[in-house]
Amino acid sequence: MTTTGVQEAGETAERRVRVVLVDDHRMFRTGVQAEIGRTDETGVEVVGEAADVDQAVAVIHAARPEVVLLDVHLPGGGGVEVLRRCAALTAAPEDPVRFLALSVSDAAEDVIGVIRGGARGYVTKTITGADLIASIFRVQEGDAVFSPRLAGFVLDAFASTDAPPVDEDLDRLTQREREVLRLIARGYAYKEIAKQLFISVKTVESHVSAVLRKLQLSNRHELTRWATARRLV
Amino acid sequence: MPVAVRVPETTDDPPVRKLYRSADGRMLGGVARGLAGHLGLPVVWVRLAFLGLFLAHGPLGVLLYAAFWIAVPLGVGGRSSEPRTLFETTADGRRRLRKPDRGQAVALIALLVGAAVFAGTVDLGGDANRYVWPTLLVGVGVVLVWRQADNARRARWTEPGSRKRLFQLARGLAGVALVGLGVTVFLVVRGSAAQLGTALTAAMAVLAGMALLAGPWLIRMSQDLSEERTMRIRAQERAEVAAHVHDSVLHTLTLIQRSADDAAEVRRLARAQERELRNWLYRPEGTGKDEADEPETVADAVRRAAAEVEDKHGVPLEVVVVGDCPLDERLAAQMQAAREAMVNAAKYGGGGGAVQVYAEVEGRTVFVSVRDRGPGFDLDAVPEDRMGVRESIIGRMRRNGGSARVRTAPGEGTEVELEMDRAEETDG
């Protein structure tokens, strides 16, 4: 993974992404490292590792990776705390650090927590290596990565406000965004969604990003209410 | 076989009759009703007997009644009648004062008349007559407070509303006030009012002294008690977690060690265990414990069907459920169709990775999609006599007023979409 000479290896190797791994289980870090860290084949270069919040913040600031694979449950305050203390990097206008949450838990409170903290996606640890690599690249490009489960949570969050979306009301998901989410929840890949809805993959990705944006910013009130109703907060 | 005969005999026998005071339809302590229930007599007879005793012998009747009241525990025994409160709920949902039923009113009037007659006729001679009224006052006060204590006990069975609690508080206070009044009158009648001040001061001094002496000890004791309770709760929780981990996780790990060569089996065990542990950890309190009974909501049904299929066929199913609603007959049919679709997907499409199950309750419509990434098939090429898809899924949905769509093509996997409206009578 340290050899970097072979640039002409293939199309994936042309794109490079620098990744920091944050997880308190050394075994898991080693596993992920083995799965995605073969830089020549995957294009992923693991430039740092951390096992708790303080380490993570230090490593991320020092290495300035493009993507951080972030565990949700960490000693020292959890993934949300890392996101909070790296907020400046996430919001940086140039080369922002993107966070992809990678957790064994897919409980609603964990998922919603880190997404609202600013993570660009959420995948569970059962994900395959290839899918994880694809997700990392997608996040690096600024797109959101939704697992079917996460799409389900979001739909659920907005299900109570099922009134027809009003254009000026940015808080609601548009019909199209809902459709996209529904297909994600049904296990469709972005490519398949594009085919089904007769739109481009880029459009699908921008819909998903829009959902994430609304989830983080505009819909605080609604989500809080939702979370409170379910005793998540 | 004497034993075999005896068993049904004992079960046919009425349960051992124990004397309880009746909490239902009682007037004072429920003694009369409890006794009546125990003896199998009409309650009026018992009440009249008590009244007769009371009139004839005065203190004897009262003492007997009081002794029963103190010694006999409150129960739901006696005559079983619907729980009665002072209020009743009318058809339109308002509460109004319950119309007293005739028997009770008569009994109450009889009781009052009896008391008045007793108070009027009793002649203890000379000075002693002055004590009758204060004694009665104290007596009524004590009765009120005692009933209050009964109610505190009864509250364990029934959750009282805040209005009722206020009422109870008022009643307790009234009791205390009556006792206080009676005692005061006693003192005033007995000696001059001037002595009252001294007596009160002395009493206060003694009470304050006792509080000072015993107070810290009492506080410490209550603190110790609550601390111990917390510790006990914590210990119980820990024991429960330990028991669960032992029962499920450790067993699964043992099984995995034993069948380490069989990758499919290991995966199946691990997935089943993961799902179970996840349920146990993340589900809200009180659910997921009684796995045996039937699911009552759509979400529950889908998850359970998926879990069963996953266990049986060893293919992972990823379940996403949005919204939830109670199951009705049509939805139950839909769940069966969905289950069939899951089985098909696991059987034929499991090679392509996890099967995706998606259920959504949206307004009145329930939508379920089951999708696999297997080889897919040509729907038209399925022979007529194959019942699986045609009858169990499409036919079943149609018969129950829903619709089913199968989307498949060779090489593209299969998706079954089931749509069903909820039955009319269930409210959204």
XYZ file of C-alpha atoms in Angstrom:
661
model
C 0.000 0.000 0.000
C 3.005 2.247 0.311
C 4.092 1.793 -3.280
C 2.829 4.679 -5.313
C 4.653 4.375 -8.624
C 2.014 2.519 -10.603
C -0.199 5.341 -11.791
C -1.227 3.838 -15.079
C -2.705 0.775 -13.401
C -6.325 1.375 -14.282
C -9.131 3.828 -14.173
C -9.636 3.612 -10.405
C -5.996 4.353 -9.727
C -6.287 7.657 -11.508
C -8.461 8.925 -8.710
C -6.887 9.097 -5.344
C -8.539 9.720 -2.042
C -6.799 10.220 1.282
C -8.650 8.656 4.149
C -8.384 8.710 7.925
C -9.832 5.779 9.833
C -11.416 6.452 13.208
C -12.501 3.431 15.216
C -11.744 2.296 18.711
C -11.341 -1.327 17.714
C -7.864 -1.986 16.416
C -9.015 -5.226 14.842
C -11.653 -3.442 12.860
C -9.224 -0.779 11.666
C -6.864 -3.492 10.551
C -9.682 -5.220 8.708
C -10.804 -2.103 6.888
C -7.213 -1.237 6.136
C -6.727 -4.643 4.539
C -9.951 -4.308 2.601
C -9.562 -0.828 1.148
C -5.970 0.099 1.792
C -4.397 -1.516 -1.268
C -3.910 1.851 -2.800
C -2.891 0.671 -6.255
C -6.057 -1.273 -6.769
C -8.540 0.800 -4.858
C -7.246 4.310 -5.074
C -7.775 4.716 -1.369
C -4.833 5.781 0.719
C -5.166 5.475 4.470
C -3.153 8.379 5.830
C -4.020 8.120 9.485
C -5.789 6.197 12.177
C -7.286 7.148 15.505
C -8.917 5.290 18.363
C -10.632 8.024 20.339
C -11.990 11.520 19.971
C -8.869 13.440 20.967
C -6.628 11.381 18.719
C -9.092 11.682 15.879
C -9.264 15.457 16.086
C -5.479 15.700 16.189
C -4.926 13.285 13.298
C -7.587 14.883 11.121
C -6.180 18.357 11.650
C -2.650 17.153 10.964
C -3.355 14.971 7.930
C -6.182 16.991 6.327
C -7.661 13.911 4.618
C -10.415 14.178 2.074
C -12.596 11.598 3.745
C -12.830 10.414 7.344
C -14.361 7.043 8.070
C -15.915 7.741 11.419
C -17.190 5.282 13.971
C -20.259 6.501 15.814
C -19.403 5.079 19.216
C -16.032 6.309 20.394
C -14.481 6.890 23.785
C -14.454 10.583 24.608
C -17.834 11.679 23.281
C -18.485 9.634 20.149
C -18.433 10.518 16.472
C -20.678 13.512 17.042
C -18.008 15.107 19.223
C -15.359 14.590 16.524
C -17.679 16.247 14.008
C -18.254 19.149 16.344
C -14.575 19.762 16.909
C -13.781 19.467 13.214
C -16.631 21.699 12.104
C -14.216 24.296 10.732
C -12.601 21.718 8.453
C -15.934 20.385 7.244
C -17.081 23.853 6.314
C -13.772 24.902 4.741
C -14.358 26.402 1.288
C -11.356 24.620 -0.195
C -10.673 20.934 0.251
C -13.243 20.343 2.919
C -12.943 17.206 4.992
C -15.907 14.920 4.375
C -17.124 12.501 6.972
C -18.604 9.102 6.249
C -20.054 7.426 9.316
C -19.294 3.738 9.526
C -20.997 2.034 12.401
C -22.178 -1.314 13.585
C -25.287 0.361 14.899
C -28.099 1.392 12.645
C -30.281 2.656 15.432
C -32.133 5.813 14.505
C -30.579 7.995 17.184
C -27.036 7.178 16.051
C -27.763 7.715 12.391
C -29.673 10.960 12.787
C -27.141 12.209 15.340
C -24.071 12.054 13.096
C -25.933 13.161 9.985
C -27.079 16.242 11.797
C -23.549 16.633 13.087
C -22.449 17.054 9.485
C -21.540 13.594 8.201
C -22.111 13.164 4.473
C -23.232 9.610 4.659
C -23.838 6.626 6.820
C -23.018 3.024 6.111
C -23.059 0.044 8.417
C -20.115 -2.215 9.050
C -21.723 -5.061 7.173
C -20.978 -3.225 3.940
C -18.765 -4.989 1.421
C -15.314 -3.667 0.598
C -16.257 -2.657 -2.921
C -19.332 -0.777 -1.777
C -17.328 0.973 0.918
C -14.764 2.139 -1.612
C -17.506 3.374 -3.909
C -19.091 5.220 -0.995
C -15.787 6.849 -0.080
C -15.364 8.209 -3.592
C -18.908 9.429 -3.695
C -18.487 11.266 -0.434
C -15.217 12.736 -1.608
C -17.009 14.257 -4.575
C -19.428 15.927 -2.226
C -22.343 13.605 -2.691
C -24.328 11.983 0.026
C -24.357 8.281 0.670
C -27.552 6.836 1.955
C -28.004 3.297 3.059
C -31.494 1.891 2.517
C -31.919 1.977 6.239
C -30.997 5.645 6.463
C -33.379 6.454 3.639
C -36.049 4.669 5.644
C -35.334 6.780 8.700
C -35.545 9.974 6.720
C -38.798 8.961 5.089
C -40.105 8.063 8.491
C -39.051 11.437 9.837
C -41.007 13.216 7.158
C -43.895 10.789 7.084
C -45.810 12.704 9.734
C -45.754 15.814 7.565
C -47.309 14.119 4.615
C -49.060 17.225 3.347
C -48.392 17.966 -0.317
C -45.116 19.830 -0.525
C -45.399 23.551 -1.047
C -42.757 25.042 -3.303
C -41.625 27.811 -1.030
C -41.582 25.531 1.928
C -37.995 24.345 1.870
C -38.478 22.298 4.968
C -40.347 19.599 3.151
C -38.910 17.049 0.838
C -40.050 17.425 -2.707
C -41.994 14.662 -4.360
C -38.964 13.750 -6.405
C -36.654 13.577 -3.430
C -39.121 11.376 -1.680
C -39.293 9.112 -4.699
C -35.533 8.836 -4.810
C -35.366 8.060 -1.114
C -38.046 5.450 -1.481
C -36.073 3.687 -4.167
C -32.925 3.832 -2.064
C -34.865 2.337 0.810
C -35.972 -0.424 -1.520
C -32.368 -1.290 -2.171
C -31.811 0.313 -5.568
C -28.386 1.588 -6.497
C -28.107 5.192 -7.694
C -27.565 3.934 -11.222
C -30.751 1.878 -11.128
C -32.711 4.774 -9.712
C -31.536 6.974 -12.539
C -32.696 4.391 -15.044
C -36.054 3.964 -13.405
C -36.855 7.647 -13.072
C -35.347 8.602 -16.453
C -32.913 11.042 -14.900
C -29.134 11.083 -14.793
C -27.093 9.642 -11.970
C -25.873 13.140 -11.236
C -29.455 14.269 -10.720
C -30.082 11.398 -8.362
C -27.010 12.387 -6.402
C -28.053 15.995 -6.231
C -31.500 14.971 -4.961
C -29.848 12.905 -2.273
C -27.536 15.755 -1.356
C -30.534 18.046 -1.117
C -32.196 15.652 1.271
C -29.104 15.615 3.411
C -28.893 19.377 3.380
C -32.482 19.674 4.514
C -31.934 17.034 7.096
C -29.051 18.945 8.597
C -30.126 22.510 8.397
C -33.617 23.456 7.440
C -35.473 20.862 9.292
C -34.134 21.184 12.755
C -37.491 21.906 14.243
C -39.233 19.040 12.573
C -36.531 16.547 13.361
C -36.354 17.591 16.956
C -40.044 17.080 17.261
C -39.746 13.748 15.554
C -36.870 12.650 17.728
C -38.598 13.846 20.869
C -41.732 11.979 19.999
C -39.685 8.826 19.762
C -37.763 9.601 22.924
C -34.505 9.668 21.013
C -33.407 12.971 22.500
C -56.669 -44.027 40.081
C -57.517 -41.861 43.014
C -54.981 -39.258 42.034
C -56.372 -38.869 38.589
C -59.833 -38.400 40.004
C -58.791 -35.980 42.645
C -57.218 -33.504 40.337
C -60.327 -32.501 38.417
C -62.219 -32.525 41.669
C -60.012 -29.952 43.267
C -60.094 -27.779 40.200
C -63.879 -27.914 40.196
C -64.036 -26.782 43.789
C -64.457 -23.082 44.319
C -61.204 -21.550 45.509
C -60.628 -21.469 49.253
C -62.780 -18.718 50.593
C -60.830 -16.182 52.505
C -62.389 -13.316 54.304
C -61.672 -10.038 52.624
C -63.212 -6.698 53.065
C -64.869 -5.725 49.867
C -63.454 -2.777 48.042
C -66.462 -2.577 45.768
C -69.712 -1.030 46.772
C -68.744 -0.521 50.351
C -70.040 2.161 52.662
C -67.475 2.384 55.419
C -64.807 -0.232 55.532
C -66.458 -2.836 53.370
C -66.714 -5.158 56.353
C -70.401 -5.916 55.964
C -70.121 -6.603 52.267
C -67.033 -8.701 52.753
C -68.719 -10.730 55.467
C -71.839 -11.089 53.381
C -69.780 -12.375 50.485
C -67.935 -14.736 52.753
C -71.016 -16.099 54.439
C -73.157 -16.084 51.342
C -75.787 -13.810 52.879
C -77.444 -10.725 51.456
C -75.417 -7.741 52.432
C -78.454 -5.993 53.927
C -78.795 -8.674 56.581
C -75.234 -8.248 57.717
C -75.627 -4.511 57.784
C -78.830 -4.773 59.804
C -77.137 -7.161 62.209
C -74.348 -4.665 62.754
C -76.867 -1.877 63.193
C -78.812 -3.967 65.677
C -75.665 -4.739 67.646
C -74.778 -1.097 67.572
C -78.176 0.022 68.833
C -78.509 -2.670 71.447
C -75.024 -2.726 72.845
C -73.509 0.460 71.544
C -69.789 0.036 71.872
C -69.887 -3.683 71.140
C -71.162 -3.206 67.611
C -68.680 -0.427 66.960
C -65.783 -2.378 68.415
C -66.670 -5.481 66.436
C -66.859 -3.502 63.241
C -63.624 -1.692 63.997
C -61.876 -4.958 64.817
C -62.916 -6.410 61.459
C -61.833 -3.276 59.719
C -58.384 -3.313 61.258
C -57.716 -7.016 61.063
C -59.207 -8.078 57.751
C -57.264 -7.102 54.629
C -58.953 -5.255 51.846
C -59.629 -7.412 48.846
C -61.682 -7.597 45.742
C -63.654 -10.470 47.217
C -67.148 -10.320 48.531
C -69.792 -9.661 45.991
C -68.269 -8.983 42.679
C -69.797 -5.956 41.159
C -68.418 -3.520 38.672
C -66.107 -1.007 40.315
C -68.200 1.864 41.521
C -67.081 5.357 42.022
C -68.902 8.404 43.117
C -68.947 9.489 39.508
C -70.059 7.747 36.409
C -69.222 8.384 32.801
C -72.153 9.176 30.615
C -72.441 8.113 27.030
C -71.147 11.389 25.733
C -68.031 11.091 27.822
C -68.851 13.553 30.559
C -68.607 12.537 34.143
C -71.431 13.169 36.477
C -72.355 12.266 39.976
C -73.546 8.705 40.092
C -77.125 8.267 41.102
C -76.982 6.471 44.422
C -78.667 3.117 44.253
C -81.593 2.589 46.498
C -80.201 -0.038 48.800
C -77.181 2.004 49.623
C -79.217 5.130 50.250
C -81.515 3.249 52.597
C -78.571 1.785 54.441
C -76.942 5.165 54.769
C -80.081 6.759 56.121
C -80.537 3.866 58.528
C -76.973 4.325 59.707
C -77.446 8.036 60.286
C -80.743 7.562 62.071
C -79.207 4.851 64.189
C -76.300 7.078 65.112
C -78.634 9.954 65.984
C -80.883 7.715 68.055
C -77.865 6.299 69.788
C -76.419 9.710 70.501
C -79.759 10.997 71.745
C -80.732 8.119 73.918
C -77.431 7.157 75.352
C -77.231 8.236 78.913
C -74.005 7.677 80.679
C -75.198 9.663 83.603
C -74.404 13.173 84.617
C -71.231 14.712 83.302
C -70.361 11.901 80.934
C -73.118 12.909 78.487
C -71.087 15.869 77.463
C -68.475 13.594 75.988
C -70.775 11.816 73.560
C -70.604 14.345 70.747
C -66.861 14.896 70.828
C -66.378 11.134 70.889
C -68.594 10.763 67.851
C -66.679 13.514 66.092
C -63.384 11.796 66.789
C -64.896 8.512 65.703
C -66.065 9.889 62.365
C -62.670 11.523 61.848
C -60.868 8.265 62.538
C -63.174 6.412 60.159
C -62.446 8.933 57.430
C -58.693 8.642 57.866
C -58.880 4.881 57.937
C -60.788 4.780 54.733
C -58.100 6.980 53.347
C -55.484 4.409 54.293
C -57.561 1.775 52.548
C -57.645 3.865 49.453
C -53.886 4.247 49.487
C -53.757 0.499 49.437
C -56.315 0.237 46.733
C -54.434 2.715 44.621
C -51.992 -0.053 43.861
C -54.637 -1.734 41.767
C -56.151 1.281 40.183
C -54.417 4.337 38.891
C -56.251 7.304 40.361
C -56.772 10.413 38.301
C -55.596 13.750 39.622
C -59.116 14.828 40.456
C -59.648 11.728 42.454
C -56.385 12.270 44.257
C -57.488 15.756 45.212
C -60.719 14.348 46.499
C -58.846 11.804 48.577
C -56.589 14.466 50.000
C -59.578 16.565 50.940
C -61.136 13.587 52.607
C -58.006 12.846 54.585
C -57.748 16.440 55.704
C -61.406 16.474 56.691
C -60.791 13.395 58.799
C -57.839 14.979 60.548
C -59.811 18.177 61.106
C -62.701 16.227 62.615
C -60.399 14.371 64.989
C -58.744 17.640 65.942
C -62.103 19.267 66.537
C -63.327 16.359 68.603
C -60.227 16.350 70.768
C -60.445 20.109 71.229
C -64.065 19.913 72.239
C -63.102 17.135 74.604
C -60.496 19.319 76.208
C -62.733 22.358 76.316
C -65.594 20.419 77.828
C -63.394 18.631 80.257
C -61.435 21.462 81.693
C -61.350 25.121 81.155
C -60.007 26.455 77.903
C -57.130 27.935 79.826
C -55.610 24.526 80.306
C -55.739 23.910 76.586
C -52.795 26.204 75.977
C -50.603 24.439 78.475
C -51.550 21.031 77.192
C -50.865 22.041 73.610
C -47.504 23.553 74.517
C -46.512 20.407 76.339
C -47.597 18.247 73.454
C -45.698 20.411 70.967
C -42.597 20.282 73.122
C -42.719 16.522 73.290
C -43.279 16.225 69.522
C -40.432 18.620 68.747
C -38.152 16.732 71.068
C -39.004 13.465 69.423
C -38.459 14.916 65.998
C -35.074 16.226 67.057
C -34.051 12.923 68.545
C -35.385 10.627 65.863
C -35.236 12.936 62.850
C -31.653 12.404 61.723
C -31.984 8.704 62.197
C -35.170 8.608 60.153
C -33.616 10.662 57.368
C -30.568 8.453 57.281
C -32.730 5.397 57.169
C -34.808 6.653 54.265
C -31.644 7.611 52.396
C -30.153 4.205 53.014
C -33.327 2.604 51.833
C -33.497 4.514 48.584
C -29.803 3.905 47.975
C -30.269 0.252 48.547
C -33.200 0.253 46.176
C -31.119 1.860 43.461
C -28.367 -0.652 44.007
C -30.804 -3.483 43.845
C -32.319 -2.211 40.614
C -28.863 -1.851 39.131
C -27.867 -5.296 40.216
C -31.036 -6.707 38.702
C -30.333 -4.975 35.422
C -26.801 -6.296 35.367
C -28.044 -9.763 36.110
C -30.530 -9.501 33.273
C -27.873 -8.405 30.803
C -25.566 -11.159 31.990
C -28.324 -13.707 31.661
C -29.176 -12.533 28.181
C -25.575 -12.529 27.012
C -25.143 -15.947 28.494
C -28.287 -17.358 26.956
C -27.818 -16.000 23.498
C -24.415 -14.611 22.660
C -22.278 -17.163 24.452
C -24.334 -20.027 23.110
C -24.059 -18.721 19.594
C -20.323 -18.274 19.917
C -20.024 -21.837 21.151
C -22.047 -23.076 18.208
C -19.903 -21.050 15.850
C -16.728 -22.551 17.268
C -18.149 -25.996 16.826
C -19.227 -25.492 13.238
C -16.372 -23.273 12.193
C -15.874 -25.171 8.925
C -19.382 -24.580 7.690
C -19.238 -20.997 6.531
C -22.922 -20.795 5.628
C -23.988 -22.077 9.015
C -21.663 -19.695 10.814
C -23.042 -16.805 8.823
C -26.585 -17.850 9.580
C -25.898 -18.114 13.302
C -24.104 -14.807 13.374
C -26.879 -13.020 11.546
C -29.609 -14.471 13.706
C -27.692 -13.524 16.805
C -26.945 -10.056 15.534
C -30.588 -9.443 14.821
C -31.693 -10.718 18.166
C -29.151 -8.722 20.106
C -29.977 -5.612 18.126
C -33.638 -6.024 18.912
C -32.864 -6.472 22.538
C -30.574 -3.473 22.728
C -32.423 -0.925 20.672
C -36.038 -1.807 21.086
C -38.029 0.253 23.507
C -38.726 -1.176 26.903
C -41.297 -3.881 27.206
C -41.345 -5.039 23.603
C -39.649 -7.968 22.042
C -39.890 -10.061 25.139
C -42.871 -12.157 24.227
C -41.712 -13.477 20.916
C -44.305 -16.205 20.937
C -47.469 -14.236 20.411
C -48.786 -12.981 17.118
C -47.532 -9.713 15.669
C -50.002 -6.873 15.963
C -48.597 -4.262 13.651
C -47.347 -4.190 10.094
C -43.779 -3.352 11.087
C -43.702 -6.154 13.567
C -45.125 -8.643 11.092
C -42.677 -7.719 8.342
C -39.685 -7.886 10.642
C -40.737 -11.168 12.082
C -41.423 -12.755 8.712
C -38.045 -11.565 7.469
C -36.313 -12.931 10.544
C -37.930 -16.323 10.098
C -37.076 -16.509 6.418
C -33.545 -15.417 7.154
C -33.116 -18.100 9.763
C -34.639 -20.781 7.607
C -32.891 -20.079 4.341
C -29.657 -18.570 5.565
C -29.955 -15.582 3.250
C -29.641 -12.126 4.774
C -32.730 -9.922 4.471
C -32.384 -6.207 4.949
C -35.594 -4.766 6.270
C -36.604 -1.119 6.116
C -39.961 -0.146 7.532
C -41.427 3.327 7.250
C -44.428 4.110 9.383
C -46.562 1.558 11.107
C -50.182 0.622 11.662
C -52.140 -2.172 13.298
C -52.780 -5.309 11.315
C -56.242 -6.010 10.000
C -57.489 -8.933 7.997
C -56.487 -7.602 4.603
C -53.091 -6.533 5.821
C -52.594 -9.960 7.340
C -53.183 -11.427 3.882
C -50.685 -8.967 2.474
C -48.171 -10.020 5.090
C -48.620 -13.630 4.059
C -48.041 -12.705 0.444
C -44.983 -10.709 1.447
C -43.685 -13.655 3.366
C -44.130 -15.855 0.338
C -42.243 -13.304 -1.738
C -39.436 -13.283 0.813
C -39.207 -17.053 0.727
C -39.028 -16.999 -3.062
C -36.392 -14.293 -3.033
C -34.339 -16.167 -0.458
C -34.668 -19.442 -2.363
C -34.005 -18.307 -5.879
C -32.409 -14.903 -5.607
C -30.278 -15.266 -2.515
C -27.093 -15.748 -4.479
C -26.972 -12.103 -5.480
C -26.555 -10.741 -1.954
C -28.975 -9.523 0.630
C -32.690 -9.456 -0.118
C -34.156 -6.004 0.355
C -37.491 -5.776 2.076
C -39.193 -2.421 2.199
C -42.519 -1.714 3.822
C -44.248 1.622 3.979
C -47.472 2.709 5.567
C -48.610 5.848 3.854
C -52.009 7.142 4.766
C -54.423 4.339 4.092
C -52.142 2.367 1.845
C -49.589 -0.207 2.853
C -46.847 -0.931 0.363
C -44.375 -3.772 0.573
C -41.560 -4.449 -1.820
C -39.333 -7.506 -1.778
C -36.339 -7.324 -4.027
C -33.477 -9.645 -4.773
C -30.538 -9.406 -7.088
C -30.648 -12.978 -8.193
C -30.849 -14.322 -11.724
C -34.454 -13.265 -12.207
C -36.812 -15.170 -14.459
C -39.214 -14.786 -17.307
C -42.652 -14.361 -15.799
C -44.493 -15.552 -18.876
C -42.384 -18.665 -19.026
C -43.587 -19.875 -15.630
C -45.792 -22.891 -16.242
C -49.494 -22.572 -15.399
C -49.363 -25.196 -12.706
C -46.768 -23.445 -10.613
C -48.711 -21.979 -7.760
C -46.093 -20.015 -5.817
C -46.115 -16.617 -7.457
C -49.435 -16.839 -9.204
C -51.595 -18.023 -6.328
C -49.783 -17.301 -3.098
C -48.798 -13.800 -4.035
C -50.759 -12.341 -6.938
C -53.939 -14.337 -6.349
C -53.970 -13.768 -2.625
C -53.529 -10.035 -3.007
C -56.256 -9.801 -5.611
C -58.713 -11.839 -3.577
C -58.253 -9.478 -0.657
C -58.672 -6.346 -2.709
C -55.039 -5.434 -3.187
C -52.658 -5.532 -6.072
C -49.369 -7.262 -6.726
C -46.784 -6.534 -9.354
C -43.804 -8.693 -10.198
C -40.987 -7.047 -12.020
C -38.333 -9.330 -13.236
C -36.100 -9.994 -16.129
C -33.380 -12.553 -16.586
C -30.216 -11.181 -15.047
C -31.871 -8.227 -13.348
C -33.207 -9.775 -10.200
C -36.797 -9.808 -9.107
C -38.941 -7.316 -7.340
C -42.372 -8.035 -5.960
C -44.511 -5.027 -5.108
C -47.572 -5.488 -2.966
C -50.095 -2.768 -2.376
C -53.117 -2.979 -0.113
C -55.551 -0.484 1.333
C -56.266 -0.730 4.989
C -59.714 -1.886 6.058
C -62.224 0.926 6.444
C -63.036 0.658 10.097
C -59.515 1.129 11.407
C -58.683 4.737 11.884
C -55.497 6.250 10.544
